PDB file of C-alpha atoms in Angstrom:
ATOM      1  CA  UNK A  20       0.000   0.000   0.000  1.00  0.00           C
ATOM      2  CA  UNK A  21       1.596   2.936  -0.912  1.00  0.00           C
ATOM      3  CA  UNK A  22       0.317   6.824   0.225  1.00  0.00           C
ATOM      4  CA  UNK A  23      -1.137   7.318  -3.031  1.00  0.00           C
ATOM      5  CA  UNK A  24      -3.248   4.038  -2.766  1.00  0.00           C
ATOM      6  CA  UNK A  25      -7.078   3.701  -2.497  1.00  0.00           C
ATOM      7  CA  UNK A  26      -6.991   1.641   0.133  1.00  0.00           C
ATOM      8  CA  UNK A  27      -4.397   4.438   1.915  1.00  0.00           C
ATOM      9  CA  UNK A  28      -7.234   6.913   0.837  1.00  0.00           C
ATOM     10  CA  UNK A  29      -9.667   5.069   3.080  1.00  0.00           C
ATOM     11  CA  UNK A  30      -7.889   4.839   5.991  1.00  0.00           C
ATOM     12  CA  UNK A  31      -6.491   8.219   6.225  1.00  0.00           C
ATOM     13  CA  UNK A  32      -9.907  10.009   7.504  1.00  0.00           C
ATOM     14  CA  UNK A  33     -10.120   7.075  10.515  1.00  0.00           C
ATOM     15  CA  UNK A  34      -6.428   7.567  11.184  1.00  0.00           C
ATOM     16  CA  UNK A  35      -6.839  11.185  11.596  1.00  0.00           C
ATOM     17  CA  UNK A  36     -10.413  11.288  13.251  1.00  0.00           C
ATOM     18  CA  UNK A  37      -9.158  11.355  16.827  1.00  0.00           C
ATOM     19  CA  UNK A  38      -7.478  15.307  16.083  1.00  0.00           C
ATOM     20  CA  UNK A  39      -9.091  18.129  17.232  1.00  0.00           C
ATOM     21  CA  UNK A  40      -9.482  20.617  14.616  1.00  0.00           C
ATOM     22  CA  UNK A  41     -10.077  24.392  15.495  1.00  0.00           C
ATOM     23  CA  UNK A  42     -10.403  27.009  13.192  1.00  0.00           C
ATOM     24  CA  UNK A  43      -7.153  28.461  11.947  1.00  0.00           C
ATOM     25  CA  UNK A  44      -6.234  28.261   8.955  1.00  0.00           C
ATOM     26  CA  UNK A  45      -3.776  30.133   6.650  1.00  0.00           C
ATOM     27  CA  UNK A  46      -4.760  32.590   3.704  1.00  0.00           C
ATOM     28  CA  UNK A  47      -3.316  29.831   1.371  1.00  0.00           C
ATOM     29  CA  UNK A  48      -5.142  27.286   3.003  1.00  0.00           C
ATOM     30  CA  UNK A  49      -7.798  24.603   3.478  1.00  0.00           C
ATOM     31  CA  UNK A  50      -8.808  24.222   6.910  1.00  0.00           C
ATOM     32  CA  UNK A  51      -8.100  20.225   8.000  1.00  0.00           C
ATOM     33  CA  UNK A  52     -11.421  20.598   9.017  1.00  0.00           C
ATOM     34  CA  UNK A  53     -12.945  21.296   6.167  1.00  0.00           C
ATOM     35  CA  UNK A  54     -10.640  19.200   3.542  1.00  0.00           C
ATOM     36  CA  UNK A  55     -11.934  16.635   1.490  1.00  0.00           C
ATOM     37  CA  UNK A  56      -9.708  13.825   2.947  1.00  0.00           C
ATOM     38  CA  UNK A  57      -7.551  11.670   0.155  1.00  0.00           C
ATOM     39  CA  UNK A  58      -4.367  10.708  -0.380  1.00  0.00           C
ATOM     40  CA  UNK A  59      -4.100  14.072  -2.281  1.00  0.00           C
ATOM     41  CA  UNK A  60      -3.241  16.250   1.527  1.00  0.00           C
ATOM     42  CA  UNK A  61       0.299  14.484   1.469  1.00  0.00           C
ATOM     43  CA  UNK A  62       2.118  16.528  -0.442  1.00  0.00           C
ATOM     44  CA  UNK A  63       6.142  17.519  -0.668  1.00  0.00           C
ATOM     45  CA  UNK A  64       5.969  20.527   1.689  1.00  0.00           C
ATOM     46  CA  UNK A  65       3.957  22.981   3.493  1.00  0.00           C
ATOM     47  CA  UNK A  66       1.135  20.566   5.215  1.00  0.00           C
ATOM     48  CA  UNK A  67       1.037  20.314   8.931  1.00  0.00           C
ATOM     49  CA  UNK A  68       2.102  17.564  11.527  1.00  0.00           C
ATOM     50  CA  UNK A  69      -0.568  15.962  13.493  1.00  0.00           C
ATOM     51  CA  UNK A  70      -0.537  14.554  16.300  1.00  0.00           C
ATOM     52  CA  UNK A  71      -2.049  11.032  17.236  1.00  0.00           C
ATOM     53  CA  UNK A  72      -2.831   8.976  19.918  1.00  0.00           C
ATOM     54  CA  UNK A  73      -1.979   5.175  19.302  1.00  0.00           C
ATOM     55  CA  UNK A  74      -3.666   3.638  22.573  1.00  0.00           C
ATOM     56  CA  UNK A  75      -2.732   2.453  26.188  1.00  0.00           C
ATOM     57  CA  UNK A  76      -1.442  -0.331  27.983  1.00  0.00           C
ATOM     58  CA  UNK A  77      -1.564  -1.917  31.418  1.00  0.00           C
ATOM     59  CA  UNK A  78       1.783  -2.385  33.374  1.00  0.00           C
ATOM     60  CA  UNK A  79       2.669  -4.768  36.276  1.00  0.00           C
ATOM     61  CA  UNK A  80       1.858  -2.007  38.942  1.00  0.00           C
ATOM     62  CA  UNK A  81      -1.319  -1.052  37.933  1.00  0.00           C
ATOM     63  CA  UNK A  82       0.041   2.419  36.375  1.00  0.00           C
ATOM     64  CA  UNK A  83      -1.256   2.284  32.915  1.00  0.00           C
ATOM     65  CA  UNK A  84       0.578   3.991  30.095  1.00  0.00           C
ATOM     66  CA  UNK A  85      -0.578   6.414  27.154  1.00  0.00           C
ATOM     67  CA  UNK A  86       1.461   5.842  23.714  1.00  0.00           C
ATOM     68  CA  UNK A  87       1.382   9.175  21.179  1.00  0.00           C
ATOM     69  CA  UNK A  88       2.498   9.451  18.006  1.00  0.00           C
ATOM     70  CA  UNK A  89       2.822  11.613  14.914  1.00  0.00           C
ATOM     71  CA  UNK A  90       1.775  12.199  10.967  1.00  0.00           C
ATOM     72  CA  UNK A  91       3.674  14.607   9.140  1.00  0.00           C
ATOM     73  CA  UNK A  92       1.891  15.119   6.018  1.00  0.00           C
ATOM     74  CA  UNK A  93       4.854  16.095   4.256  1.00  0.00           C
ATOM     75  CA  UNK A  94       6.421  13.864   1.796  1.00  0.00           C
ATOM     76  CA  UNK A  95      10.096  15.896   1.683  1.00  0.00           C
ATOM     77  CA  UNK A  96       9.699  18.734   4.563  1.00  0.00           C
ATOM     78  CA  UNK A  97      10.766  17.838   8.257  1.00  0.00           C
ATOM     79  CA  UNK A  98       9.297  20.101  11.154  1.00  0.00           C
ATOM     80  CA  UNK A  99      11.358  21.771  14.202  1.00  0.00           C
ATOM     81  CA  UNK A 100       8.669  23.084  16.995  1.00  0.00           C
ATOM     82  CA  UNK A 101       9.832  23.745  19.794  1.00  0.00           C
ATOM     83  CA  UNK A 102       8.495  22.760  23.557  1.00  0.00           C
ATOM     84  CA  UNK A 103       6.332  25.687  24.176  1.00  0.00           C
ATOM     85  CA  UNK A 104       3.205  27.477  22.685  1.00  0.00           C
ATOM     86  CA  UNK A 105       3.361  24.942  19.824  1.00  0.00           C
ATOM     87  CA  UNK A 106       3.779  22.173  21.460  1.00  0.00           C
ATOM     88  CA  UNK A 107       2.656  21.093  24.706  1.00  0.00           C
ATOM     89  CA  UNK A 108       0.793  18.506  26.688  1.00  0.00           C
ATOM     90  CA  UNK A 109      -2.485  20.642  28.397  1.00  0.00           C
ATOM     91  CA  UNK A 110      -1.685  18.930  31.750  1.00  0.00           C
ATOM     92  CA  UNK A 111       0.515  19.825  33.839  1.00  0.00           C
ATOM     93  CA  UNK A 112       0.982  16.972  36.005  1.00  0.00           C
ATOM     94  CA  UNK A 113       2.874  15.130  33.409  1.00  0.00           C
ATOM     95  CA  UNK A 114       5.947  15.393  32.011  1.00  0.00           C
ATOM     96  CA  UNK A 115       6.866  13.839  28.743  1.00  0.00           C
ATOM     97  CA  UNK A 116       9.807  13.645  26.320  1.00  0.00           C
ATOM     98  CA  UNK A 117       7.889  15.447  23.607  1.00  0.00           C
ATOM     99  CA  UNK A 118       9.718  15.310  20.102  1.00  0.00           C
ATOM    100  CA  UNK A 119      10.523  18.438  18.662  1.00  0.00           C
ATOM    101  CA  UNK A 120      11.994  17.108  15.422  1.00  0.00           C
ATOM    102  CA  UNK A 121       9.393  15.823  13.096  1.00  0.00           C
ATOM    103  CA  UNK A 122      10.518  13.748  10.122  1.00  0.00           C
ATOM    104  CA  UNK A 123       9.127  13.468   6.532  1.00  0.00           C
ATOM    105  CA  UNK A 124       6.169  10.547   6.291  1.00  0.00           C
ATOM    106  CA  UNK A 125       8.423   7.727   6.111  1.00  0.00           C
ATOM    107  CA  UNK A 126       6.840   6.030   2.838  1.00  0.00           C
ATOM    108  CA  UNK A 127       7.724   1.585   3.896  1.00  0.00           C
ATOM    109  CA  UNK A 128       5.241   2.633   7.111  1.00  0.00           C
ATOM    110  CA  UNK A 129       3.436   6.035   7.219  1.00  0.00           C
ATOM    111  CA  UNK A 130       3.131   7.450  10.351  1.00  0.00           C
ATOM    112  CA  UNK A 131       5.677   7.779  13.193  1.00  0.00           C
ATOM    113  CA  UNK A 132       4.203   5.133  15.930  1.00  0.00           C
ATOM    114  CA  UNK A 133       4.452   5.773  19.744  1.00  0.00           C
ATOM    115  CA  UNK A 134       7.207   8.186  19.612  1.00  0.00           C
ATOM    116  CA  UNK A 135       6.762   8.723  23.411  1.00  0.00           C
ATOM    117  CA  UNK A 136       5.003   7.534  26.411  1.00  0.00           C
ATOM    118  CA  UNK A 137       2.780   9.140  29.101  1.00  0.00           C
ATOM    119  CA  UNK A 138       2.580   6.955  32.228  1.00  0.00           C
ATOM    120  CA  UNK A 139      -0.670   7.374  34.639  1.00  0.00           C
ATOM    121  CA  UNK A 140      -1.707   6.172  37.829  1.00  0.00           C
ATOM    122  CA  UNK A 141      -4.165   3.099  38.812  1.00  0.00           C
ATOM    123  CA  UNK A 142      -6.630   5.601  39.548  1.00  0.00           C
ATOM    124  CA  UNK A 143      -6.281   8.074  35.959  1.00  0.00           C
ATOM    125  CA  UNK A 144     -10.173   7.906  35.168  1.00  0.00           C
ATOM    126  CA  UNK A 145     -11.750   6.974  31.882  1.00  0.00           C
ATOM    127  CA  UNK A 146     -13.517  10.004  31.412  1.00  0.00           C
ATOM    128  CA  UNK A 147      -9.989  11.859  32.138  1.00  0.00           C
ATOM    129  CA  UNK A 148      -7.482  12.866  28.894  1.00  0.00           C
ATOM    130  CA  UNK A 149      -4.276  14.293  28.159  1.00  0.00           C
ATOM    131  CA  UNK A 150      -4.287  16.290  24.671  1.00  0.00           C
ATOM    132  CA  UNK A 151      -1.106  16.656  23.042  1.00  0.00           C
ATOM    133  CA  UNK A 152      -1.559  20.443  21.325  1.00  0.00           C
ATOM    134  CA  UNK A 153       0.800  21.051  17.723  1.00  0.00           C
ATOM    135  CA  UNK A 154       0.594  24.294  15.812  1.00  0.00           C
ATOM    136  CA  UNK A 155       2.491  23.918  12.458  1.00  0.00           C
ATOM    137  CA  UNK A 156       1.923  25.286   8.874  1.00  0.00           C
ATOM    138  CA  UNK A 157      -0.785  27.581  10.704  1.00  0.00           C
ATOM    139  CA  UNK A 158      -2.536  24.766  11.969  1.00  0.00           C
ATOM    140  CA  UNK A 159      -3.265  24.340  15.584  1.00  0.00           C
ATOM    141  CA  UNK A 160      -4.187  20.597  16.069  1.00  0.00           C
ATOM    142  CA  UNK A 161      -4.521  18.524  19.562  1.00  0.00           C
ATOM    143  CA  UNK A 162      -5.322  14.990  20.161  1.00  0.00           C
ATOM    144  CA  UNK A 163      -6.595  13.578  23.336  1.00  0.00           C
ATOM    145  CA  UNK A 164      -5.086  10.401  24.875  1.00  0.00           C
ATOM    146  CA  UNK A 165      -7.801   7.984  27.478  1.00  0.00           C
ATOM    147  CA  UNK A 166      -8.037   4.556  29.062  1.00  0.00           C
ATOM    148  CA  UNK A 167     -11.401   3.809  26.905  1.00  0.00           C
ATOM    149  CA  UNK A 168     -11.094   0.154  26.427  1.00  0.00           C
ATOM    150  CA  UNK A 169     -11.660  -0.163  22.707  1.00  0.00           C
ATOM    151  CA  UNK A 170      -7.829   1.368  22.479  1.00  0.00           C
ATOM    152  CA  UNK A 171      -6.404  -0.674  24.573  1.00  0.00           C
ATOM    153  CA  UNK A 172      -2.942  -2.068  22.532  1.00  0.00           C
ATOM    154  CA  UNK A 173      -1.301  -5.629  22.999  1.00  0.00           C
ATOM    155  CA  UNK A 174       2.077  -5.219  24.997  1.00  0.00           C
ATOM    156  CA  UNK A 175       4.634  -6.371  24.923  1.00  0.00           C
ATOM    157  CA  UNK A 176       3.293  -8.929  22.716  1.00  0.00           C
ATOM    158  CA  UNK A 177       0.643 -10.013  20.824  1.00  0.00           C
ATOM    159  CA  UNK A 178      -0.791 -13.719  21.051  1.00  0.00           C
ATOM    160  CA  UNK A 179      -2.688 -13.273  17.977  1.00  0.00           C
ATOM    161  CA  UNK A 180       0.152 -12.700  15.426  1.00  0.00           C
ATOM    162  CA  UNK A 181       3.204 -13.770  17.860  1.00  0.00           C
ATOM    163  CA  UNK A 182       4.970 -10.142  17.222  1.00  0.00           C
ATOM    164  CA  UNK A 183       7.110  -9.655  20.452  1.00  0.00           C
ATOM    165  CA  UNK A 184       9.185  -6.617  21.153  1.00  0.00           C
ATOM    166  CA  UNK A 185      12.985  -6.802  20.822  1.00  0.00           C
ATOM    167  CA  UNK A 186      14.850  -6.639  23.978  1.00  0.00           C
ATOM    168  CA  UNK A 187      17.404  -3.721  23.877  1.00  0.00           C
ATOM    169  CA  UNK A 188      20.352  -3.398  25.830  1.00  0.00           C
ATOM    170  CA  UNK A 189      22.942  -0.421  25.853  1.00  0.00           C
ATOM    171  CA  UNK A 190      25.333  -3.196  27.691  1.00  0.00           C
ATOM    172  CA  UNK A 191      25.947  -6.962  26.816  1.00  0.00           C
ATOM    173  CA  UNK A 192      25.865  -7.404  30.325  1.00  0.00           C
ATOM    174  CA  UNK A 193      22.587  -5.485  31.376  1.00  0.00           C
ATOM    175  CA  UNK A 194      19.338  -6.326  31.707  1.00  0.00           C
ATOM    176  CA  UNK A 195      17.849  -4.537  29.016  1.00  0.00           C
ATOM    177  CA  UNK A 196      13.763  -3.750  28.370  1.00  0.00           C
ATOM    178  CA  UNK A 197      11.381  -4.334  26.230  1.00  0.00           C
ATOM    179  CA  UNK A 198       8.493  -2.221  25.132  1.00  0.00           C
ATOM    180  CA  UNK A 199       7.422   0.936  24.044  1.00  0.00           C
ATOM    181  CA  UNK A 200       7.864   2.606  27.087  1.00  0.00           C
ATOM    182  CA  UNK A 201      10.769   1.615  26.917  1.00  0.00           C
ATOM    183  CA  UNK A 202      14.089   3.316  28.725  1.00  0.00           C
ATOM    184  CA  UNK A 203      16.225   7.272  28.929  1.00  0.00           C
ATOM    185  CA  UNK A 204      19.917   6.262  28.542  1.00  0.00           C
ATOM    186  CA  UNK A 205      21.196   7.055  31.853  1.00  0.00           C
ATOM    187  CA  UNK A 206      24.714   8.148  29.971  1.00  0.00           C
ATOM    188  CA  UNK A 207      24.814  11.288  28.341  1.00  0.00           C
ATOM    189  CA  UNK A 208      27.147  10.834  25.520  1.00  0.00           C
ATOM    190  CA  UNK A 209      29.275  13.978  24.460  1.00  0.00           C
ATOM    191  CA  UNK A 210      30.557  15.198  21.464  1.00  0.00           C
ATOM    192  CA  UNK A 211      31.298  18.033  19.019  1.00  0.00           C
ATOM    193  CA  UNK A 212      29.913  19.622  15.703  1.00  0.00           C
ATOM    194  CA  UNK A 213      30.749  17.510  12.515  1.00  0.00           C
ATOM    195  CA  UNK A 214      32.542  14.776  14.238  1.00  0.00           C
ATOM    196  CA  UNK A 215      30.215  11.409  13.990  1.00  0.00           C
ATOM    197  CA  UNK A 216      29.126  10.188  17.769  1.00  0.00           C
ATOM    198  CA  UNK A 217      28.666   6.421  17.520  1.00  0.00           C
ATOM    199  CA  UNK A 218      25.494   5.028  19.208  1.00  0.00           C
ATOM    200  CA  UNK A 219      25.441   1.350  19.962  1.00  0.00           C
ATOM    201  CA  UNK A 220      23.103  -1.450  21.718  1.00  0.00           C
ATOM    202  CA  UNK A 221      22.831  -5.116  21.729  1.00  0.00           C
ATOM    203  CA  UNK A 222      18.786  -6.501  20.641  1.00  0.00           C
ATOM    204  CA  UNK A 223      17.912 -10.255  22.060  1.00  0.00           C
ATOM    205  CA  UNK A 224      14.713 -11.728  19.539  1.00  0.00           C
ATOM    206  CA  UNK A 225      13.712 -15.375  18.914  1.00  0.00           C
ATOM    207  CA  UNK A 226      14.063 -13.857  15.420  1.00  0.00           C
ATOM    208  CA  UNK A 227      17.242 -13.870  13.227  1.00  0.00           C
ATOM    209  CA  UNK A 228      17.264 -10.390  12.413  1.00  0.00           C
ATOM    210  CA  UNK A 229      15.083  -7.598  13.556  1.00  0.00           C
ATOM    211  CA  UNK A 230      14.074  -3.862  12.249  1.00  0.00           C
ATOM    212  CA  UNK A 231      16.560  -1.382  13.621  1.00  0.00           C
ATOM    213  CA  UNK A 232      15.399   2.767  13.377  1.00  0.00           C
ATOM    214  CA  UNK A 233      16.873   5.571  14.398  1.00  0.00           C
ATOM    215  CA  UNK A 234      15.979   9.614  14.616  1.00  0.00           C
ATOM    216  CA  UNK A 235      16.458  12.970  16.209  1.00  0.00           C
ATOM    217  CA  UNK A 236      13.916  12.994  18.879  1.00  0.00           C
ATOM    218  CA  UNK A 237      14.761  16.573  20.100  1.00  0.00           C
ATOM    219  CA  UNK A 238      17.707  19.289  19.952  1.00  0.00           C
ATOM    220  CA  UNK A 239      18.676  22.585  18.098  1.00  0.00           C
ATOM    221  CA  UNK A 240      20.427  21.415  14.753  1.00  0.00           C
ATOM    222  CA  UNK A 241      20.106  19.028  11.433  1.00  0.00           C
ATOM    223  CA  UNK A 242      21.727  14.944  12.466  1.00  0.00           C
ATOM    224  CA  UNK A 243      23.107  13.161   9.805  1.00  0.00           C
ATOM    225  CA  UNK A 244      23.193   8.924  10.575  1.00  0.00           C
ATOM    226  CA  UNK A 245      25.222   6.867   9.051  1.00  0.00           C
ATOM    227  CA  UNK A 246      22.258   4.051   8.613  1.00  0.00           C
ATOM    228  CA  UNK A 247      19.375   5.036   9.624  1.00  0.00           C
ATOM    229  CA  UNK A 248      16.849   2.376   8.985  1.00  0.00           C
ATOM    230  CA  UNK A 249      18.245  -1.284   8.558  1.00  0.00           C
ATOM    231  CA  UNK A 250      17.368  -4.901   9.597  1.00  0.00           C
ATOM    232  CA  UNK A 251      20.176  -6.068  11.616  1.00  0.00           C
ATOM    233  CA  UNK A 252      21.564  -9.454  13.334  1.00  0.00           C
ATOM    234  CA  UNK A 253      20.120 -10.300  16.689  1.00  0.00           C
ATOM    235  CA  UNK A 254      22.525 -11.799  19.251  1.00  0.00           C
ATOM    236  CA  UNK A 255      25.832 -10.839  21.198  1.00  0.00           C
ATOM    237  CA  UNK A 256      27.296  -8.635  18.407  1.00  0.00           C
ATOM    238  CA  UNK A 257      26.094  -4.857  18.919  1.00  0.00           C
ATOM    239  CA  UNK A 258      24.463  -2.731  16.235  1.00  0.00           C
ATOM    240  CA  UNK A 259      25.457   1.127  15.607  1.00  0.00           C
ATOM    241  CA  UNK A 260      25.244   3.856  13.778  1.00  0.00           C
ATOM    242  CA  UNK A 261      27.301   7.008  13.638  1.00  0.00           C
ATOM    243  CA  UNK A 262      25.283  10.653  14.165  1.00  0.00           C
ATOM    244  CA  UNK A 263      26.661  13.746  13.123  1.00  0.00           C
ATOM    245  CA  UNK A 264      25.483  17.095  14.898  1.00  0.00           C
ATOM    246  CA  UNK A 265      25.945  20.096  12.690  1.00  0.00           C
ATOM    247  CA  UNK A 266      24.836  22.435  15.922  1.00  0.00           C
ATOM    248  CA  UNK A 267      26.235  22.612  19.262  1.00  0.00           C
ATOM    249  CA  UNK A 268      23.250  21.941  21.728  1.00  0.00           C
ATOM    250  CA  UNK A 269      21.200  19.359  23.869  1.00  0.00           C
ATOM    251  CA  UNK A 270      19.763  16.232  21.681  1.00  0.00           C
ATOM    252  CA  UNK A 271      17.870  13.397  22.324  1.00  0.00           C
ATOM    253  CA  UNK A 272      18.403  10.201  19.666  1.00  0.00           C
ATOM    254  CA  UNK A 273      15.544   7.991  19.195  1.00  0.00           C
ATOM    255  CA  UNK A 274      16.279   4.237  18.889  1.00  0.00           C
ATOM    256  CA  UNK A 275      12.557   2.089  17.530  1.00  0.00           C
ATOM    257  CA  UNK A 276      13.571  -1.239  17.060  1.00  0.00           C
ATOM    258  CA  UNK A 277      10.433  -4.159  15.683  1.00  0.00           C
ATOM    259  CA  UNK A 278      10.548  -7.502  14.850  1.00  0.00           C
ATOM    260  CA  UNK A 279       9.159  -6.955  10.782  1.00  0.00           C
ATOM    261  CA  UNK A 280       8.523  -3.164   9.871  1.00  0.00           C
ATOM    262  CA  UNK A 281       5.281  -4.312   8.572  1.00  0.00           C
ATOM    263  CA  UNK A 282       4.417  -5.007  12.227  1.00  0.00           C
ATOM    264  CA  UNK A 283       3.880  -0.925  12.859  1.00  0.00           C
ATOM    265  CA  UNK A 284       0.541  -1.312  10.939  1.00  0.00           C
ATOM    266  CA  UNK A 285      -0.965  -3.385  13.327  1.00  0.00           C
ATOM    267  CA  UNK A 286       0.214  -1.438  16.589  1.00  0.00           C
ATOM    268  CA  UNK A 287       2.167  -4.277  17.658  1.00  0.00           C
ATOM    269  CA  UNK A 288       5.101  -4.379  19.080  1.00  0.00           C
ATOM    270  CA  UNK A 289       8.406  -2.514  19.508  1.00  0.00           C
ATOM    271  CA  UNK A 290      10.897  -0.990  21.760  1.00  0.00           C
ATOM    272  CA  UNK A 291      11.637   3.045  22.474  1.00  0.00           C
ATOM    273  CA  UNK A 292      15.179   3.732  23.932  1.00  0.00           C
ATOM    274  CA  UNK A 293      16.534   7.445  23.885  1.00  0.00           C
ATOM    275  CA  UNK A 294      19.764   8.759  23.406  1.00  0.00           C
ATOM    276  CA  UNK A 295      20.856  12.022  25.426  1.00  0.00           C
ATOM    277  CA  UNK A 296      23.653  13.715  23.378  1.00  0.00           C
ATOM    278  CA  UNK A 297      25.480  16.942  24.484  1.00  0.00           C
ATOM    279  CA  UNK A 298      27.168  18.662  21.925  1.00  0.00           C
ATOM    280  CA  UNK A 299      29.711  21.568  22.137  1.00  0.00           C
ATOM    281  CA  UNK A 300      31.860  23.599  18.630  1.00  0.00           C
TER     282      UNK A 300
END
């Protein structure tokens, strides 16, 4: 299925039915909420991100945790918005490692899935929600993120197609998780403009190989990787890439890692790991 599909044309209105639309709109501009929704809004350039909610999931302490995600509707133009006015969560009582960085709609899976977690407590309420708030390309677009049952994902695994999320590690010896809540590398790695910073893990999977992404998450300038989407060997040998920062600053590296990349379209089941990266001229 490709993005200009009819089958992709179908499913675009009920992937973007959960966003909130209000009224602002550019003078060059369609409304989302009034557009005729086909494959037709993806376009090279000047289309909005919006945001998405993906679903929930129980975890062993009761906490249950809220999985967001994003569709840039730009086949060639990524998106910087910063933490702020443009980009918020509309509750304070959470924090969240909110992307700022939004790539291009990746064409092998089309949307970006479960770029970051929101973890509640036993007691979050089903009638209670969490909106994730964008404004780009003069559009200011929320989504809200629940407990209702119906959107409740499989995780870490799903019985009904046997997908299991790799286990990552960022040390042979260590423990390593599993999931899309996945883990903050507690290292900061350090490094300066235009020299490559290599980023490394080790992925267990009863599979032979697994999917292996990687992405700025967050952080002031453009990142060049090495390889940046591959399929690699699982096992004791470590995977890498090398990232190149062109601007001194704070970054965050996002590592997705799934068992078949065809896996994303059924919302089941990979791993999140993030990369702090500090670097100076």
């Amino acid at each position: 299925m490709t993005a200009h599909s009819p089958v992709f044309a179908k499913m675009l209105p009920l992937l973007l039915a959960s966003c909130l639309l209000p009224g602002i709109t550019g003078a060059q501009q369609i409304e989302l909420s009034q557009q005729s929704w086909s494959a037709e809004v993806i376009r090279p350039r000047g289309q909005p991100v919006v945001p998405l909610f993906d679903g929930w999931f129980t975890n062993a302490d009761g906490t249950r945790t809220l999985c967001y995600s994003f569709f840039n509707l730009n086949t060639e133009q990524s998106l910087s918005i910063p933490t702020g006015a443009d980009n918020y969560l509309n509750d304070a009582r959470f924090e969240a490692m909110l992307p700022t960085h939004f790539d291009p709609l990746p064409p092998a899976y089309r949307h970006k899935f479960c770029v970051f977690t929101i973890t509640v407590p036993a007691d979050f309420r089903r009638d209670e929600t969490i909106e994730w708030h964008l404004t780009s390309a003069n559009q200011q677009l929320s989504v809200p993120g629940h407990i209702l049952p119906e959107f409740m994902l499989d995780e870490p695994a799903s019985d009904g197609r046997q997908d299991l999320a790799p286990l990552i590690k960022l040390a042979p010896d260590a423990a390593g998780v599993r999931g899309r809540k996945g883990m903050v590398n507690s290292h900061t790695l350090h490094g300066k403009t235009g020299q490559p910073v290599e980023l490394q893990a080790w992925v267990e999977h009863p599979n032979a190989q697994v999917w292996i992404g990687w992405a700025k998450h967050s952080g002031p300038g453009q990142v060049e990787f090495s390889a940046l989407e591959y399929t690699t060997a699982t096992g004791a040998t470590p995977f890498t890439t090398q990232a190149t920062f062109a601007e001194a600053g704070s970054y965050v590296i996002r590592l997705q890692s799934i068992d078949d990349v065809d896996a994303f379209e059924y919302y089941c089941c990979h791993t999140n790991i993030y990369f702090p990266v500090e670097i100076s001229h």
